[in-house]
C-alpha atoms as one frame of an Amber mdcrd trajectory, in Angstrom:
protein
   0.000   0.000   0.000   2.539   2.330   0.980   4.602   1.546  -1.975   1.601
   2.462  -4.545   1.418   5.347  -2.544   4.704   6.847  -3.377   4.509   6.030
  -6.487   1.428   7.744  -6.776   3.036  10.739  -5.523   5.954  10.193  -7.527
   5.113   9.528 -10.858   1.864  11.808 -10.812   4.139  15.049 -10.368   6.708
  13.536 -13.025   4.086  12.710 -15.423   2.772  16.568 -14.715   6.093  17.942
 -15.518   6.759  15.683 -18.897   3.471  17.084 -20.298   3.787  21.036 -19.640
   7.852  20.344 -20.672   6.264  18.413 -23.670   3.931  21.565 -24.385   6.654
  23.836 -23.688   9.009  22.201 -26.514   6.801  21.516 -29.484   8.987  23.104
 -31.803  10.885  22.027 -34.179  14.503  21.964 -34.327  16.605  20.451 -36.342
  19.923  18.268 -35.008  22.683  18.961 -37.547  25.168  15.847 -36.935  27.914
  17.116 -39.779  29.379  19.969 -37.968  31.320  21.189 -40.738  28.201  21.600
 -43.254  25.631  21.822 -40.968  22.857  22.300 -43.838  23.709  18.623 -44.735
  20.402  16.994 -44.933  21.799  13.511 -45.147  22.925  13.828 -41.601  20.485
  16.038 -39.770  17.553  15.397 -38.364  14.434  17.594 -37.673  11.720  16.643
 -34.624  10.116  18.855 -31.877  12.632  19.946 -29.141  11.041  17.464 -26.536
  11.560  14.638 -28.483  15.450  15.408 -27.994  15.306  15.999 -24.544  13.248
  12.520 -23.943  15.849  10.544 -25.729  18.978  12.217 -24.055  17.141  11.523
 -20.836  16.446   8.084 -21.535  20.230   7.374 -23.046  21.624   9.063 -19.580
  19.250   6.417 -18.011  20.455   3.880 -19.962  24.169   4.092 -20.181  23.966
   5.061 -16.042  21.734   1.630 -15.560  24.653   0.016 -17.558  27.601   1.326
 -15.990  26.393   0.767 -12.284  25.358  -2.975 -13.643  28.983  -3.252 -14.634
  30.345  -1.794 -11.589  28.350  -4.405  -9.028  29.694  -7.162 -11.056  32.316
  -8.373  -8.314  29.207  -8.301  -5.489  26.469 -10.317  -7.981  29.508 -12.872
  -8.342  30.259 -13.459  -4.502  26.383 -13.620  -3.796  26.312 -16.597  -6.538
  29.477 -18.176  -5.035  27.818 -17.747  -1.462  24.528 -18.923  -2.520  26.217
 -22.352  -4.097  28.527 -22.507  -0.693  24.756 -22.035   1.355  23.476 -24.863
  -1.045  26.077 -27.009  -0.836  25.827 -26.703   3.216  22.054 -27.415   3.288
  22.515 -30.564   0.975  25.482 -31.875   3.903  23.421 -30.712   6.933  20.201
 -32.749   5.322  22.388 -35.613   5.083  23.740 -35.374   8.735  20.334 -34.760
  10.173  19.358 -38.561   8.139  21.906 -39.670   9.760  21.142 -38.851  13.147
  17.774 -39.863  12.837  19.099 -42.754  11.332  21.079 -43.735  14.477  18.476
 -42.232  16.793  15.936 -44.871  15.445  17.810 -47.868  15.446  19.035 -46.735
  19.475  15.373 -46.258  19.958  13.928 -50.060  20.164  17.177 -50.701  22.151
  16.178 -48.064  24.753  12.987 -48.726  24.960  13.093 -52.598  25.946  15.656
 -51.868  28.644
């Protein structure tokens, strides 16, 4: 509940703010890629202003998800390594515990006619 509530009151003001930025920036402008003939219409390319700002917003989301992906790399491979360790631990203390009640049950009739 509380999480729907934040991001009620997160992505209502955000969605506000794309929309009057959107409104803001319907203009056209053209992105000129040659910068030594910049009237080159093989490599420029004309869309409203917002449409820009969306895409270098969405490539800085991008390339930051992808470098801190990269950068936890070392800590996603000693959780794997752990987890397998924990595994491999379970499988041994599951076998001990058979064991025990293994031993435990063949004591039992022993102890019992005493």
């Amino acid at each position: 509940m509380v999480k729907k509530i934040v991001n009620l009151v997160v992505l209502i003001p955000l969605g506000i703010v794309l929309v009057v930025l959107s409104v803001a920036n319907r203009q056209s402008v053209t992105l000129a890629l040659n910068p030594f003939r910049p009237e080159d219409a093989v490599l420029s390319l004309s869309a409203p202003f917002f449409v820009f700002l969306f895409l270098a917003v969405m490539l800085g989301i991008a390339i930051g998800g992808a470098v801190v992906w990269f950068s936890q790399r070392k800590y996603r491979k000693r959780a794997r390594t752990e987890s397998r360790s924990a595994q491999q631990w379970q499988v041994e203390a599951e076998k001990h515990k058979a064991r025990a009640e293994q031993i435990a049950g063949r004591d039992l009739p022993q102890l019992q006619s005493k």
